[in-house]
Structure formats: structure tokens, C-alpha cells
PDB file of C-alpha atoms and ligand atoms in Angstrom:
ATOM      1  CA  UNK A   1      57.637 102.911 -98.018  1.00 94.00           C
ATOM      2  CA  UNK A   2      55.713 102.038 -94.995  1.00 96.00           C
ATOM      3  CA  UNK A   3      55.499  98.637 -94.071  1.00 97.00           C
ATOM      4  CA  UNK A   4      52.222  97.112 -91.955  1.00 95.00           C
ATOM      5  CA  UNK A   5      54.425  96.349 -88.990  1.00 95.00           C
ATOM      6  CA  UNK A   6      52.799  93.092 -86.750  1.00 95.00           C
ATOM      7  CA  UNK A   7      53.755  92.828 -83.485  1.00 95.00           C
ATOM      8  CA  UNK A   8      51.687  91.440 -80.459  1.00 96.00           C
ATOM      9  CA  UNK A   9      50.762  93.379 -77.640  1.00 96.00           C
ATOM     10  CA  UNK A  10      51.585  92.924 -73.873  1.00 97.00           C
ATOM     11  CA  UNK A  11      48.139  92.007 -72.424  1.00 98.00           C
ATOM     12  CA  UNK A  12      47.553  88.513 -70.751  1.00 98.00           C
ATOM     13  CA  UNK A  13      44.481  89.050 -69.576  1.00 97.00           C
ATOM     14  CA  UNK A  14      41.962  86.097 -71.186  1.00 97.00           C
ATOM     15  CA  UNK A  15      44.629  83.640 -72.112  1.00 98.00           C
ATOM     16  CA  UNK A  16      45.758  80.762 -70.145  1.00 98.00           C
ATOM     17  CA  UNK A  17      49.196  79.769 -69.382  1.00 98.00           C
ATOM     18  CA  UNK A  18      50.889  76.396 -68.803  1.00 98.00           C
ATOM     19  CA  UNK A  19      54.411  76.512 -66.588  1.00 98.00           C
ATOM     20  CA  UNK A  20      56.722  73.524 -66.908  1.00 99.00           C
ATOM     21  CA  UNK A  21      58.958  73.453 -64.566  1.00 98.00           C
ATOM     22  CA  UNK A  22      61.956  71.381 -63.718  1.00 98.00           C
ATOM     23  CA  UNK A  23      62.717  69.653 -60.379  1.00 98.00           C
ATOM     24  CA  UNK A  24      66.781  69.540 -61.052  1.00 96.00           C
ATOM     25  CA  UNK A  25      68.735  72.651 -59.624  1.00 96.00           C
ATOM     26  CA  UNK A  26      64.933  73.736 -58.034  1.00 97.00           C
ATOM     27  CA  UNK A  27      66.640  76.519 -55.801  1.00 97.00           C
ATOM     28  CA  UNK A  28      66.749  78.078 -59.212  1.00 97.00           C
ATOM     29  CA  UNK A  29      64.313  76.636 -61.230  1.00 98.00           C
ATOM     30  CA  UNK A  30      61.631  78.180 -58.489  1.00 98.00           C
ATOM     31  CA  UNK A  31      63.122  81.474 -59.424  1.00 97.00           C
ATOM     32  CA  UNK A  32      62.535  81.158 -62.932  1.00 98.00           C
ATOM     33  CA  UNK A  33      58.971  80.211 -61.831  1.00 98.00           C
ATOM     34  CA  UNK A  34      58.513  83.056 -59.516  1.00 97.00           C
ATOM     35  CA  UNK A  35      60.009  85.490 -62.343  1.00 97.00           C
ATOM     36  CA  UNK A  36      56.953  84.117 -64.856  1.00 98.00           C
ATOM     37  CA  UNK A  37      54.529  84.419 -62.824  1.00 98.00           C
ATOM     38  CA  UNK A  38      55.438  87.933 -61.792  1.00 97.00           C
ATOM     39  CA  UNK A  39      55.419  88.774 -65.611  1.00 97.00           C
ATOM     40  CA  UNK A  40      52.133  87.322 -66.142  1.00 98.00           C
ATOM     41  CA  UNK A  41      50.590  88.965 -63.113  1.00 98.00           C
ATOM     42  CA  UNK A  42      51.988  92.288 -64.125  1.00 97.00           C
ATOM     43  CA  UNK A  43      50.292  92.026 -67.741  1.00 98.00           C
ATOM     44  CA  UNK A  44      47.127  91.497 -66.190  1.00 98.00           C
ATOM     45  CA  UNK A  45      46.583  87.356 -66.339  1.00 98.00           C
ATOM     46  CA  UNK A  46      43.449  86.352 -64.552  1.00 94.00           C
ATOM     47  CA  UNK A  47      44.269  84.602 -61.191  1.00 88.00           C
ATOM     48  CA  UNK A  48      43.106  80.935 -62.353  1.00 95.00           C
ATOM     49  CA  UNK A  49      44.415  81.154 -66.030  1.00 97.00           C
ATOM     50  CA  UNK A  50      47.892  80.174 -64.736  1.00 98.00           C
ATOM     51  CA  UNK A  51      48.719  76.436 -63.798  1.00 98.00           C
ATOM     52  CA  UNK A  52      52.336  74.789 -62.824  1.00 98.00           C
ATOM     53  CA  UNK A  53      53.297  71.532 -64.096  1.00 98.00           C
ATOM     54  CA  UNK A  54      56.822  69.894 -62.240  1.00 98.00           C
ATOM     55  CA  UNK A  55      59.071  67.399 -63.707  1.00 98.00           C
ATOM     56  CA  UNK A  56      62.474  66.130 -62.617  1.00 98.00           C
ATOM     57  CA  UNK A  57      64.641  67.533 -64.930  1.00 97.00           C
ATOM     58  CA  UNK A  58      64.747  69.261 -67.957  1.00 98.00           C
ATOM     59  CA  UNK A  59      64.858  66.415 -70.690  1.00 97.00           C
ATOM     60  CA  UNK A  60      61.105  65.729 -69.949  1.00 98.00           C
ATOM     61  CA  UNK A  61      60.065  68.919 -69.914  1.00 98.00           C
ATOM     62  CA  UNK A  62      59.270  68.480 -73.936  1.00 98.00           C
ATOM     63  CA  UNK A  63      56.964  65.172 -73.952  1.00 98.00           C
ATOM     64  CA  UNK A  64      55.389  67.170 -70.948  1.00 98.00           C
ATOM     65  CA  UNK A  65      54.963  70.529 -72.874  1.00 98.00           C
ATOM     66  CA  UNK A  66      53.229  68.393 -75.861  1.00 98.00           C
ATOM     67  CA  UNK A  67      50.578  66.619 -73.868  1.00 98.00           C
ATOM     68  CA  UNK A  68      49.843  70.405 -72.311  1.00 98.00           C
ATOM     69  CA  UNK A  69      49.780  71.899 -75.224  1.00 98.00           C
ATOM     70  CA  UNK A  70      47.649  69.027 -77.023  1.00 98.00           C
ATOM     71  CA  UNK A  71      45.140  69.125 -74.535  1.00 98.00           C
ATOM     72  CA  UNK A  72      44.106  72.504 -76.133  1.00 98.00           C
ATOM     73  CA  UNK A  73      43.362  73.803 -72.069  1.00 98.00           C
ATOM     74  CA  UNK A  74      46.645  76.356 -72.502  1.00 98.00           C
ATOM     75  CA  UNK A  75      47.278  79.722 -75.436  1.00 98.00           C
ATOM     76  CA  UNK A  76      50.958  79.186 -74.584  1.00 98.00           C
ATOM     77  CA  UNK A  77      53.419  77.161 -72.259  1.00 98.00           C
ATOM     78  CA  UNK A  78      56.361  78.206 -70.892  1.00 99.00           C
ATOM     79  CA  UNK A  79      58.913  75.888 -70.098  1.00 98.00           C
ATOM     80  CA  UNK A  80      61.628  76.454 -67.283  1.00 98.00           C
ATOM     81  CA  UNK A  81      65.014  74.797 -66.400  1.00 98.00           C
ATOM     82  CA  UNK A  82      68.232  74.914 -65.589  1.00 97.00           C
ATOM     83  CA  UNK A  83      71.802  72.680 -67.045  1.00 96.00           C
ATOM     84  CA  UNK A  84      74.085  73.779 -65.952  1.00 94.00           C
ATOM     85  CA  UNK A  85      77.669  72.038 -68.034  1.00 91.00           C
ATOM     86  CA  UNK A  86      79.725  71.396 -65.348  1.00 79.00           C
ATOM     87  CA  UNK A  87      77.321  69.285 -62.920  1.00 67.00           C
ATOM     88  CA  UNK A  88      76.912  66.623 -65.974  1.00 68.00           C
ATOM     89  CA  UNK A  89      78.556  64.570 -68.455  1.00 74.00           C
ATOM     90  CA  UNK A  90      75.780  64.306 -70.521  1.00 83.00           C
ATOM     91  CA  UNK A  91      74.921  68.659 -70.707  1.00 89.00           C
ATOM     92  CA  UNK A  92      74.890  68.210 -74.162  1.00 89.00           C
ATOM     93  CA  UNK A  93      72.580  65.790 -74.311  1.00 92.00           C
ATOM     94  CA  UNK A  94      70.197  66.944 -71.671  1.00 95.00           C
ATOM     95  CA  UNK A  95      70.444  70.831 -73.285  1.00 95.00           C
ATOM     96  CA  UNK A  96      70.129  69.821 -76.530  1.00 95.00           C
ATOM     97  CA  UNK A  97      67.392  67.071 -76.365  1.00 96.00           C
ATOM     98  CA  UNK A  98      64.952  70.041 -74.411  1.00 98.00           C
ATOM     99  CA  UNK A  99      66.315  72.876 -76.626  1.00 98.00           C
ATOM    100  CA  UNK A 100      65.318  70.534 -80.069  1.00 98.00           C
ATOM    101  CA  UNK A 101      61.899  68.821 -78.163  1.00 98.00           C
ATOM    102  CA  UNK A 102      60.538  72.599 -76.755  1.00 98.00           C
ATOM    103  CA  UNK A 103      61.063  73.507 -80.524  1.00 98.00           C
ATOM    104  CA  UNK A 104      59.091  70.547 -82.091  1.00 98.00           C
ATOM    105  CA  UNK A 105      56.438  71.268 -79.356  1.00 98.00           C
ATOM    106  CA  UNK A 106      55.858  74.416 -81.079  1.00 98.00           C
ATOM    107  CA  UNK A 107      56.002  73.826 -84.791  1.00 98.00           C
ATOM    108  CA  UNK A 108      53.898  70.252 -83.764  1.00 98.00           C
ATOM    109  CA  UNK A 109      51.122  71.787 -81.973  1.00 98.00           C
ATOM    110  CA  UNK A 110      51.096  75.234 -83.105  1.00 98.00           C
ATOM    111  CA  UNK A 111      50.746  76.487 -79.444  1.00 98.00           C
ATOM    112  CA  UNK A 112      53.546  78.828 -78.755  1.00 98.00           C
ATOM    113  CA  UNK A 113      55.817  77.185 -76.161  1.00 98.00           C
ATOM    114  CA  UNK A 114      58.511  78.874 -74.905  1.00 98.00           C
ATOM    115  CA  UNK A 115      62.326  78.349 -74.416  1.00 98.00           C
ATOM    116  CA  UNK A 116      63.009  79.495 -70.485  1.00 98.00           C
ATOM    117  CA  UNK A 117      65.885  77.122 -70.229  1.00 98.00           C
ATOM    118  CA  UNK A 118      69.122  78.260 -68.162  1.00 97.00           C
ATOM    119  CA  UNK A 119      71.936  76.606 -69.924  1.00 95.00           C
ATOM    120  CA  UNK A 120      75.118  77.827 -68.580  1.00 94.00           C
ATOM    121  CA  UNK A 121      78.689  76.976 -68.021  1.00 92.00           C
ATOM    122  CA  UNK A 122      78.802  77.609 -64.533  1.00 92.00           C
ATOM    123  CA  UNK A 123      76.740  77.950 -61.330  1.00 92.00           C
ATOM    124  CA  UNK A 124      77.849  81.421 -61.177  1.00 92.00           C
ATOM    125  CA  UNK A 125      76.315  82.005 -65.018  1.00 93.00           C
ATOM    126  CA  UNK A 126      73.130  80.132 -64.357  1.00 95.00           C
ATOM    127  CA  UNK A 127      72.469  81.942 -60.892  1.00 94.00           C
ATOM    128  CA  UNK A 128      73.015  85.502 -62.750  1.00 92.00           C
ATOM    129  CA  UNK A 129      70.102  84.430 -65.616  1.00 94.00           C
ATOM    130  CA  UNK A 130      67.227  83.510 -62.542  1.00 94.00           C
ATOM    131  CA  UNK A 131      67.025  86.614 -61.377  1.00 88.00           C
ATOM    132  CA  UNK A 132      69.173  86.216 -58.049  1.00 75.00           C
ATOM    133  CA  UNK A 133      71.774  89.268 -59.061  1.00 69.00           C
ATOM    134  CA  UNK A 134      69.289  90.545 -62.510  1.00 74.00           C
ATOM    135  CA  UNK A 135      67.887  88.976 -65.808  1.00 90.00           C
ATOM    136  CA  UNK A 136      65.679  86.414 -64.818  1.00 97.00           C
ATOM    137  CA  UNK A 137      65.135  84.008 -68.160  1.00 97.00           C
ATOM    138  CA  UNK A 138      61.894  83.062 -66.604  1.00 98.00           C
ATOM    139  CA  UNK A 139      60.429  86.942 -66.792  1.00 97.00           C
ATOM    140  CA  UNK A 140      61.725  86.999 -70.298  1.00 97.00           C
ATOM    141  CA  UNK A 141      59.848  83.928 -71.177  1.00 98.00           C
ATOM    142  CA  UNK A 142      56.446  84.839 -70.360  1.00 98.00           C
ATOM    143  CA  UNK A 143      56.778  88.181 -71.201  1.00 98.00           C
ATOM    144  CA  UNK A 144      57.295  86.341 -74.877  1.00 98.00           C
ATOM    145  CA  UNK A 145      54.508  84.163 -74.299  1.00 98.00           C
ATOM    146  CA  UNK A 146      51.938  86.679 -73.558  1.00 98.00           C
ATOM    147  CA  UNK A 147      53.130  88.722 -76.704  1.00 98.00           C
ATOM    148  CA  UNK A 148      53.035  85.536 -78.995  1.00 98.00           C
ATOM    149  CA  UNK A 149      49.371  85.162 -77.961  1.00 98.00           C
ATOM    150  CA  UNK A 150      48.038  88.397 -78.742  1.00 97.00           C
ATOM    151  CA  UNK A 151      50.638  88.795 -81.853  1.00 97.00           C
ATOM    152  CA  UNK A 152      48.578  84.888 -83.200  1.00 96.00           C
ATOM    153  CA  UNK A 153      45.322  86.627 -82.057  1.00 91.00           C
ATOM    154  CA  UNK A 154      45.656  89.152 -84.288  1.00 71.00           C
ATOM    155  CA  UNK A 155      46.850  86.415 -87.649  1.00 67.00           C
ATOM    156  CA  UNK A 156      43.744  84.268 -87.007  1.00 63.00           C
TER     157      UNK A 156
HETATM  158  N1  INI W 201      68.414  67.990 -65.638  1.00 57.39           N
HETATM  159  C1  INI W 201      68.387  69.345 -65.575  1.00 57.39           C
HETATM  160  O1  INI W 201      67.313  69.941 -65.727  1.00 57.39           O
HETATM  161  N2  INI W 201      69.533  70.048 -65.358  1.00 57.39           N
HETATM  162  C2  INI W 201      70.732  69.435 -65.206  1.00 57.39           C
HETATM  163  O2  INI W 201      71.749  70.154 -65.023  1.00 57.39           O
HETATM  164  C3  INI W 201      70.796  68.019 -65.250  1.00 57.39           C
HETATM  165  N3  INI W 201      72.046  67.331 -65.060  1.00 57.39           N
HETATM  166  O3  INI W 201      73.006  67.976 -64.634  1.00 57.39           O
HETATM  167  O4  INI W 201      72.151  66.126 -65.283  1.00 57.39           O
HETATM  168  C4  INI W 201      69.585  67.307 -65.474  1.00 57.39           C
HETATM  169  N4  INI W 201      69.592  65.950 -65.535  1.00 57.39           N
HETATM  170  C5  INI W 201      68.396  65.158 -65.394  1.00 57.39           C
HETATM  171  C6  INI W 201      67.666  64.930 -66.708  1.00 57.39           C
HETATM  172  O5  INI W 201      67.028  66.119 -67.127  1.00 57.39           O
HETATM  173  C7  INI W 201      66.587  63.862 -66.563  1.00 57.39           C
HETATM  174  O6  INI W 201      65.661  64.244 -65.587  1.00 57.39           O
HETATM  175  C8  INI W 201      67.142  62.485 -66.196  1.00 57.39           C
HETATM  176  O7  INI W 201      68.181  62.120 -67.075  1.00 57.39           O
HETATM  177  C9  INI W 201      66.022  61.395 -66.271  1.00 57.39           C
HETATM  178  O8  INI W 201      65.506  61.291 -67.590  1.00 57.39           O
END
């Protein structure tokens, strides 16, 4: 048997991508940005098709993400943070309310919107996913975006 395999392809030129983008723990937070935006430039996104969007921390980064991707302006929007446990109390709360509200944003709007949250144990963990040492979970999210796009493109 040979199954039609879909998959999307790695192209961003023509679409136009939303960044949200925390405020809390910035001196990594503006790695994950800079790791995004290198993805998207190296898959060919058009110079103005990419816009940034700050917030304080990472809980609003859902309510944020909805009006973006309700304003039908964006194909995709990538959101970026970083909790880190041990700074806060409430981790759980903050992680899970943006983990569960990027989510909804998705299934709600139908505009692919992207998980590029850090959240990690330790400083040491969360500086190793922003691409200080390697990884950088903000590459890895707009790499996703850009093949959710075309993959959507494609099902229309
Ligand atoms: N926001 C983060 O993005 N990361 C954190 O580690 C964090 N800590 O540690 O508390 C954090 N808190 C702020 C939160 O996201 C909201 O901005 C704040 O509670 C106001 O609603």
C-alpha cells in the first residue's frame, strides 16, 4: 500500500507572520525572537510580512494571540516565552494557563498559532532551549509555522 502522504512544505514566502513575545525573562525571550525571525528569513518571508507584538509575561500572551489571529491580518502566530519553575510560585499556573490559552487560540480561530514557550526547571534548562548553548524553541516554532501554512494551503 501506498498512502497519499500530506505534509507542508518549508516556503514562507507570501504568508504573514505574527510574533508574540513576552517581556518576563526578555534576555531570553529576545533570543527566542531573534531565533524566529532567523527561521522565517531563511525560508524566504518577505521583509514586511513579519510583525512583533510584546507583552509582559507569558499568561497574556493567549488573549493577545486571539485578537491577532482574529484580525485575519496574520497565516500563523507564533508565540514566545519563557517560565521558568523556580523564579515563581505560581509556574503552574502561569505555564499552564498559556500552554491551555495558545491551544484554544488555535482550535478557536483556526489560524495556526504556535507553542514557542520555554518552560523549564531551571535557568540553566531554559537558557539551553533559546539558543544561547543550541536548540533555540523559537527557530523550532516558526519553522512549524511556516510548514502549517503551506501544509493548510494545500487542504483548502
Ligand atoms: N511570566 C513569564 O512569562 N515567565 C515567568 O517565569 C513568570 N513568573 O516567573 O512569574 C511570569 N509571570 C508574569 C505573568 O506571566 C503575568 O505577566 C503576570 O502575572 C500579570 O498577569
Amino acid at each position: 500500500m501506498q498512502p497519499k502522504v500530506h505534509q507542508g512544505l518549508l516556503k514562507a514566502e507570501g504568508f504573514r507572520f505574527a510574533i508574540v513575545v513576552s517581556r518576563w525573562n526578555d534576555f531570553l525571550t529576545s533570543k527566542l525572537t531573534e531565533g524566529a525571525i532567523d527561521a522565517l528569513e531563511r525560508l524566504g518571508a518577505d521583509e514586511k510580512s513579519v510583525e512583533i507584538f510584546k507583552v509582559p509575561g507569558s499568561f497574556e500572551i493567549p488573549l493577545t494571540a486571539q485578537k491577532i489571529a482574529e484580525s485575519g491580518k496574520f497565516d500563523a502566530v507564533i508565540c514566545l516565552g519563557v517560565v521558568i519553575r523556580g523564579q515563581t510560585p505560581h509556574f503552574d499556573y502561569v505555564a499552564g494557563e498559556a500552554a491551555k490559552g495558545i491551544g484554544q487560540v488555535g482550535m478557536k480561530t483556526g489560524v495556526p498559532t504556535m507553542f514557542g514557550v520555554v518552560t523549564a526547571d531551571t535557568l540553566e534548562q531554559a537558557i539551553d532551549r533559546c539558543g544561547v548553548k543550541a536548540g533555540n524553541k523559537g527557530f523550532e516554532a516558526a519553522m512549524s509555522a511556516v510548514e502549517l501554512v503551506n501544509l493548510y494551503q494545500k487542504t483548502k
